[in-house]
CSV table of C-alpha atoms and ligand atoms in Angstrom, one decimal:
chain,number,residue,atom,x,y,z
A,1,UNK,CA,34.8,77.0,89.0
A,2,UNK,CA,37.8,75.8,87.0
A,3,UNK,CA,39.8,77.9,84.5
A,4,UNK,CA,38.5,77.3,81.0
A,5,UNK,CA,40.5,77.4,77.8
A,6,UNK,CA,39.2,77.5,74.2
A,7,UNK,CA,41.2,77.7,71.0
A,8,UNK,CA,40.4,78.4,67.4
A,9,UNK,CA,42.6,77.9,64.4
A,10,UNK,CA,43.5,80.3,61.6
A,11,UNK,CA,42.3,79.8,58.1
A,12,UNK,CA,43.3,80.3,54.5
A,13,UNK,CA,41.1,80.6,51.3
A,14,UNK,CA,42.2,78.2,48.6
A,15,UNK,CA,39.8,79.2,45.9
A,16,UNK,CA,36.9,81.6,45.2
A,17,UNK,CA,37.7,84.8,47.2
A,18,UNK,CA,35.8,87.9,45.9
A,19,UNK,CA,33.6,85.8,43.6
A,20,UNK,CA,32.1,84.3,46.9
A,21,UNK,CA,30.6,87.8,47.6
A,22,UNK,CA,28.7,87.3,44.3
A,23,UNK,CA,27.2,84.0,45.4
A,24,UNK,CA,29.9,81.8,43.8
A,25,UNK,CA,31.5,79.0,45.9
A,26,UNK,CA,34.8,79.3,47.7
A,27,UNK,CA,37.0,76.7,49.4
A,28,UNK,CA,38.9,77.4,52.6
A,29,UNK,CA,40.9,75.2,55.1
A,30,UNK,CA,41.8,75.7,58.7
A,31,UNK,CA,45.4,76.3,59.5
A,32,UNK,CA,46.2,74.7,62.9
A,33,UNK,CA,49.7,76.0,63.2
A,34,UNK,CA,48.4,79.4,64.2
A,35,UNK,CA,45.6,79.9,66.7
A,36,UNK,CA,43.6,82.2,69.0
A,37,UNK,CA,43.2,81.3,72.6
A,38,UNK,CA,40.7,82.5,75.2
A,39,UNK,CA,41.0,81.7,78.9
A,40,UNK,CA,38.3,82.4,81.5
A,41,UNK,CA,39.6,82.7,85.0
A,42,UNK,CA,37.1,83.0,87.9
A,43,UNK,CA,37.8,85.9,90.2
A,44,UNK,CA,36.6,84.7,93.6
A,45,UNK,CA,37.1,88.0,95.2
A,46,UNK,CA,35.3,90.1,92.6
A,47,UNK,CA,31.7,91.3,92.7
A,48,UNK,CA,29.1,89.7,90.4
A,49,UNK,CA,29.1,91.4,87.1
A,50,UNK,CA,32.8,92.4,87.2
A,51,UNK,CA,34.5,91.2,84.1
A,52,UNK,CA,38.1,92.0,83.1
A,53,UNK,CA,39.5,91.7,79.6
A,54,UNK,CA,43.2,91.2,79.2
A,55,UNK,CA,45.0,90.9,75.8
A,56,UNK,CA,48.7,91.3,76.4
A,57,UNK,CA,49.4,91.3,72.6
A,58,UNK,CA,47.6,94.6,72.3
A,59,UNK,CA,48.5,95.9,75.9
A,60,UNK,CA,44.9,95.7,76.9
A,61,UNK,CA,43.8,95.3,80.6
A,62,UNK,CA,40.4,96.8,81.2
A,63,UNK,CA,37.0,96.3,82.7
A,64,UNK,CA,34.5,95.1,80.1
A,65,UNK,CA,32.2,97.9,81.2
A,66,UNK,CA,34.9,100.4,80.3
A,67,UNK,CA,35.4,99.2,76.8
A,68,UNK,CA,33.7,101.1,73.9
A,69,UNK,CA,30.5,99.5,72.6
A,70,UNK,CA,32.2,98.8,69.3
A,71,UNK,CA,35.5,97.3,70.7
A,72,UNK,CA,35.8,93.9,68.9
A,73,UNK,CA,36.8,92.0,72.0
A,74,UNK,CA,33.9,93.6,74.0
A,75,UNK,CA,31.5,92.8,71.2
A,76,UNK,CA,32.6,89.1,71.2
A,77,UNK,CA,32.5,88.9,75.0
A,78,UNK,CA,29.0,90.4,75.2
A,79,UNK,CA,27.8,88.1,72.5
A,80,UNK,CA,29.2,85.1,74.4
A,81,UNK,CA,27.5,86.2,77.6
A,82,UNK,CA,24.3,86.8,75.9
A,83,UNK,CA,24.4,83.4,74.2
A,84,UNK,CA,25.1,81.8,77.6
A,85,UNK,CA,22.0,83.8,78.9
A,86,UNK,CA,24.1,85.4,81.7
A,87,UNK,CA,23.1,88.9,82.7
A,88,UNK,CA,25.1,89.2,85.8
A,89,UNK,CA,28.0,86.7,85.7
A,90,UNK,CA,30.1,85.8,88.6
A,91,UNK,CA,33.3,87.9,88.4
A,92,UNK,CA,35.9,86.6,86.0
A,93,UNK,CA,38.9,87.6,83.8
A,94,UNK,CA,38.9,86.8,80.1
A,95,UNK,CA,42.5,86.5,78.7
A,96,UNK,CA,42.9,86.6,75.0
A,97,UNK,CA,46.0,85.8,72.9
A,98,UNK,CA,46.6,84.9,69.3
A,99,UNK,CA,49.4,83.8,67.0
A,100,UNK,CA,47.3,84.5,63.9
A,101,UNK,CA,48.8,87.4,61.8
A,102,UNK,CA,46.4,90.4,61.8
A,103,UNK,CA,45.0,91.7,58.5
A,104,UNK,CA,46.7,89.0,56.6
A,105,UNK,CA,43.7,87.0,55.4
A,106,UNK,CA,44.1,84.3,58.0
A,107,UNK,CA,40.9,84.9,59.9
A,108,UNK,CA,42.4,86.4,63.0
A,109,UNK,CA,39.2,88.4,64.0
A,110,UNK,CA,36.9,85.4,63.5
A,111,UNK,CA,39.2,83.1,65.4
A,112,UNK,CA,39.4,85.4,68.3
A,113,UNK,CA,35.6,85.8,68.4
A,114,UNK,CA,35.1,82.1,68.2
A,115,UNK,CA,37.7,81.3,71.0
A,116,UNK,CA,35.9,83.9,73.2
A,117,UNK,CA,32.4,82.6,72.6
A,118,UNK,CA,33.5,79.0,73.1
A,119,UNK,CA,35.3,79.8,76.3
A,120,UNK,CA,32.4,81.6,77.7
A,121,UNK,CA,29.9,78.9,76.7
A,122,UNK,CA,32.1,76.3,78.3
A,123,UNK,CA,32.6,78.4,81.4
A,124,UNK,CA,28.9,78.8,82.0
A,125,UNK,CA,28.1,75.2,80.9
A,126,UNK,CA,25.9,76.2,78.0
A,127,UNK,CA,26.3,73.9,75.0
A,128,UNK,CA,26.4,75.8,71.7
A,129,UNK,CA,26.3,74.0,68.4
A,130,UNK,CA,29.1,74.7,65.9
A,131,UNK,CA,26.6,76.4,63.6
A,132,UNK,CA,25.4,78.6,66.5
A,133,UNK,CA,29.0,79.6,67.3
A,134,UNK,CA,29.7,80.3,63.7
A,135,UNK,CA,26.6,82.5,63.4
A,136,UNK,CA,27.5,84.4,66.6
A,137,UNK,CA,31.0,85.0,65.3
A,138,UNK,CA,29.5,86.2,62.0
A,139,UNK,CA,27.6,88.9,64.0
A,140,UNK,CA,30.9,90.0,65.6
A,141,UNK,CA,32.5,90.0,62.1
A,142,UNK,CA,29.8,92.3,60.8
A,143,UNK,CA,30.7,95.0,63.3
A,144,UNK,CA,34.3,95.0,62.1
A,145,UNK,CA,34.1,94.2,58.4
A,146,UNK,CA,30.7,95.4,57.1
A,147,UNK,CA,29.1,92.4,55.3
A,148,UNK,CA,31.7,89.7,55.0
A,149,UNK,CA,30.6,86.6,53.1
A,150,UNK,CA,30.8,84.4,56.2
A,151,UNK,CA,33.5,82.0,55.0
A,152,UNK,CA,35.9,82.8,57.9
A,153,UNK,CA,33.5,82.1,60.8
A,154,UNK,CA,32.4,78.9,59.1
A,155,UNK,CA,35.7,77.3,58.3
A,156,UNK,CA,37.1,78.3,61.7
A,157,UNK,CA,34.1,77.2,63.7
A,158,UNK,CA,34.0,73.8,61.9
A,159,UNK,CA,37.8,73.4,61.9
A,160,UNK,CA,37.5,71.5,58.7
A,161,UNK,CA,37.9,72.2,55.0
A,162,UNK,CA,34.7,73.8,53.7
A,163,UNK,CA,33.0,74.3,50.4
A,164,UNK,CA,31.1,77.5,51.1
A,165,UNK,CA,28.3,79.3,49.2
A,166,UNK,CA,26.9,82.4,50.9
A,167,UNK,CA,23.5,81.9,52.5
A,168,UNK,CA,23.6,78.1,52.0
A,169,UNK,CA,24.2,75.3,54.5
A,170,UNK,CA,27.9,74.7,54.9
A,171,UNK,CA,29.5,71.7,53.3
A,172,UNK,CA,32.6,70.2,55.0
A,173,UNK,CA,34.9,68.2,52.9
A,174,UNK,CA,36.3,64.7,53.7
A,175,UNK,CA,39.9,64.6,52.4
A,176,UNK,CA,41.0,61.3,50.8
A,177,UNK,CA,44.6,62.2,50.0
A,178,UNK,CA,46.8,64.7,51.8
A,179,UNK,CA,48.0,67.9,50.1
A,180,UNK,CA,50.9,70.1,51.1
A,181,UNK,CA,50.7,73.9,51.2
A,182,UNK,CA,53.1,76.8,51.8
A,183,UNK,CA,51.7,80.1,52.9
A,184,UNK,CA,53.8,83.3,52.7
A,185,UNK,CA,52.9,86.7,54.1
A,186,UNK,CA,53.8,89.6,51.9
A,187,UNK,CA,54.2,91.8,55.0
A,188,UNK,CA,51.7,94.3,53.5
A,189,UNK,CA,48.3,94.4,55.2
A,190,UNK,CA,45.5,93.3,53.1
A,191,UNK,CA,42.9,96.1,52.8
A,192,UNK,CA,40.0,93.7,52.4
A,193,UNK,CA,37.3,96.4,52.8
A,194,UNK,CA,38.9,98.5,50.1
A,195,UNK,CA,39.5,95.6,47.6
A,196,UNK,CA,35.9,94.4,48.1
A,197,UNK,CA,34.6,97.9,47.5
A,198,UNK,CA,36.8,98.4,44.4
A,199,UNK,CA,35.6,95.0,43.0
A,200,UNK,CA,32.1,96.2,43.6
A,201,UNK,CA,32.8,99.4,41.6
A,202,UNK,CA,34.3,97.3,38.8
A,203,UNK,CA,31.3,95.1,38.8
A,204,UNK,CA,28.9,98.0,38.7
A,205,UNK,CA,30.8,99.6,35.8
A,206,UNK,CA,30.9,96.4,33.7
A,207,UNK,CA,28.7,93.7,35.1
A,208,UNK,CA,28.9,91.5,32.0
A,209,UNK,CA,32.7,91.1,32.0
A,210,UNK,CA,33.1,91.1,35.8
A,211,UNK,CA,30.2,88.7,36.2
A,212,UNK,CA,31.8,86.4,33.7
A,213,UNK,CA,35.1,86.5,35.7
A,214,UNK,CA,33.1,85.5,38.8
A,215,UNK,CA,31.4,82.7,37.0
A,216,UNK,CA,34.7,81.4,35.7
A,217,UNK,CA,36.1,81.5,39.3
A,218,UNK,CA,33.0,79.6,40.4
A,219,UNK,CA,33.6,76.9,37.8
A,220,UNK,CA,37.3,76.6,38.9
A,221,UNK,CA,36.2,76.3,42.5
A,222,UNK,CA,33.6,73.6,41.7
A,223,UNK,CA,36.3,71.7,39.8
A,224,UNK,CA,38.9,72.1,42.6
A,225,UNK,CA,36.5,70.6,45.1
A,226,UNK,CA,36.9,67.0,43.8
A,227,UNK,CA,40.6,67.5,43.0
A,228,UNK,CA,41.3,68.7,46.6
A,229,UNK,CA,39.4,65.7,48.1
A,230,UNK,CA,41.4,63.3,45.9
A,231,UNK,CA,44.7,65.0,46.1
A,232,UNK,CA,45.0,65.5,42.3
A,233,UNK,CA,47.7,68.1,42.6
A,234,UNK,CA,48.6,68.7,39.0
A,235,UNK,CA,44.9,69.6,38.3
A,236,UNK,CA,44.7,71.6,41.5
A,237,UNK,CA,47.8,73.6,40.6
A,238,UNK,CA,46.4,74.5,37.2
A,239,UNK,CA,43.2,75.6,38.7
A,240,UNK,CA,45.1,77.8,41.2
A,241,UNK,CA,47.0,79.4,38.4
A,242,UNK,CA,43.8,80.1,36.5
A,243,UNK,CA,42.1,81.5,39.6
A,244,UNK,CA,45.1,83.8,40.1
A,245,UNK,CA,44.9,85.2,36.5
A,246,UNK,CA,41.2,86.0,37.1
A,247,UNK,CA,42.0,87.7,40.4
A,248,UNK,CA,44.6,89.8,38.5
A,249,UNK,CA,41.8,90.7,36.0
A,250,UNK,CA,39.6,92.0,38.8
A,251,UNK,CA,42.5,94.2,40.1
A,252,UNK,CA,43.2,92.6,43.5
A,253,UNK,CA,46.7,91.3,42.9
A,254,UNK,CA,49.8,93.4,43.4
A,255,UNK,CA,53.5,93.4,42.3
A,256,UNK,CA,54.6,92.1,45.7
A,257,UNK,CA,52.1,89.2,45.6
A,258,UNK,CA,53.0,88.4,42.0
A,259,UNK,CA,56.7,88.4,42.9
A,260,UNK,CA,56.1,85.9,45.6
A,261,UNK,CA,53.9,83.7,43.3
A,262,UNK,CA,56.7,83.6,40.7
A,263,UNK,CA,59.3,82.8,43.4
A,264,UNK,CA,57.1,79.9,44.6
A,265,UNK,CA,56.6,78.6,41.0
A,266,UNK,CA,60.3,78.9,40.2
A,267,UNK,CA,61.0,76.8,43.3
A,268,UNK,CA,58.7,74.1,41.9
A,269,UNK,CA,55.3,75.0,43.3
A,270,UNK,CA,52.6,73.1,41.5
A,271,UNK,CA,50.3,76.1,41.6
A,272,UNK,CA,50.2,79.4,43.4
A,273,UNK,CA,47.8,82.3,44.0
A,274,UNK,CA,47.0,85.1,46.3
A,275,UNK,CA,44.7,84.3,49.1
A,276,UNK,CA,42.0,86.5,50.7
A,277,UNK,CA,41.2,90.1,50.0
A,278,UNK,CA,44.5,90.7,48.0
A,279,UNK,CA,46.8,93.7,47.4
A,280,UNK,CA,48.7,92.4,50.4
A,281,UNK,CA,48.3,89.6,52.9
A,282,UNK,CA,49.2,86.1,51.8
A,283,UNK,CA,50.0,84.0,48.8
A,284,UNK,CA,49.4,80.2,49.0
A,285,UNK,CA,51.5,77.7,47.0
A,286,UNK,CA,50.7,74.0,46.5
A,287,UNK,CA,53.7,71.7,46.9
A,288,UNK,CA,54.6,68.1,46.4
A,289,UNK,CA,55.3,66.3,49.8
A,290,UNK,CA,59.1,66.6,49.4
A,291,UNK,CA,59.4,70.2,48.1
A,292,UNK,CA,57.9,72.3,50.9
A,293,UNK,CA,61.3,73.3,52.3
A,294,UNK,CA,62.6,74.5,49.0
A,295,UNK,CA,59.5,76.6,48.4
A,296,UNK,CA,59.6,77.9,51.9
A,297,UNK,CA,63.3,79.1,51.5
A,298,UNK,CA,62.5,80.6,48.1
A,299,UNK,CA,59.6,82.6,49.5
A,300,UNK,CA,61.7,83.9,52.4
A,301,UNK,CA,64.5,84.9,50.0
A,302,UNK,CA,61.9,86.7,47.8
A,303,UNK,CA,60.8,88.9,50.8
A,304,UNK,CA,58.1,86.7,52.4
A,305,UNK,CA,57.8,88.0,55.9
A,306,UNK,CA,56.6,84.8,57.5
A,307,UNK,CA,56.1,81.4,55.9
A,308,UNK,CA,53.8,78.7,57.3
A,309,UNK,CA,53.7,75.2,55.9
A,310,UNK,CA,50.6,73.1,56.5
A,311,UNK,CA,49.4,69.7,55.4
A,312,UNK,CA,45.8,69.0,54.8
A,313,UNK,CA,45.5,65.6,56.1
A,314,UNK,CA,43.5,62.6,55.0
A,315,UNK,CA,40.2,62.1,56.8
A,316,UNK,CA,40.2,65.6,58.4
A,317,UNK,CA,36.6,66.3,58.2
B,1,PMV,O1,41.1,88.8,53.4
B,1,PMV,P1,40.2,87.7,54.0
B,1,PMV,O2,40.9,86.3,54.1
B,1,PMV,O3,39.5,88.1,55.2
B,1,PMV,O4,39.2,87.3,52.9
B,1,PMV,C1,38.4,88.2,52.2
B,1,PMV,C2,37.6,87.3,51.3
B,1,PMV,C3,36.7,88.0,50.4
B,1,PMV,O5,36.1,87.1,49.5
B,1,PMV,C4,37.4,89.0,49.5
B,1,PMV,C5,35.6,88.8,51.1
B,1,PMV,C6,34.6,87.9,51.9
B,1,PMV,O6,33.9,88.5,52.7
B,1,PMV,O7,34.5,86.7,51.6
């Protein structure tokens, strides 16, 4: 049996975070510059059923059977084995690594789960559809994050820009003109569970105002869909700025994020907003093709811990 590799990209939300939990649409794109990798190495000397999990990034080297039931890597590995209908697999080692920043809103947990599930399905020669892989990763995500909307597993499994509405079939977007993006990590972890729960409290205390904010975010996201496809950056930038103001209104921005957003705008970003759960994690800025470096430098000077540039290319479905 050969060694099998599987990879999964990171992701970033462009529009609609938080409102997506309340059934409004959101748009996310894969970020291929960062990725999770899973490698399955057959262990010819091992006994059937002996599975080792190694993740050097977190100094883990353990038998699958010794990992706690709720260990995220164990959950993904067991899910992958179950999907491949293997009860007693031939002995193998599963090696996992990732360059996706953790707790930064870049989909690290979903990408790791997807890389593991894909690698195991390939290893055992069991074809799994993209939707099946996405739904298995969603089950893994639920163990870790409660009830996430499902946008992460969808965009990462499809590896394409998505227009996502909870509990509806996923729509992938075919891009007609490239757009240029600069992502900066604030260096503060995003407490997604906490911000989602605080937004819920806000909604419960004032459903009319909060519901109206969500509807406005939904409208912005629906408008952004066409502009993103067509590469209408002036319009997209305005929509990002509007989305950011609404995210501030629901209390998920932070002084650090706003500082980075202002730095990006001062350096010529066409639009900028936080991305993901907020109060930490990333901001995303939209750039013209020739200004990415200037925005990148400005964000690093403003305290951005790590800056990633990414181009959403034409035709990337
Ligand atoms: O912080 P992230 O990128 O995992 O995104 C959270 C996005 C929310 O809309 C706030 C929650 C969700 O489950 O969609």
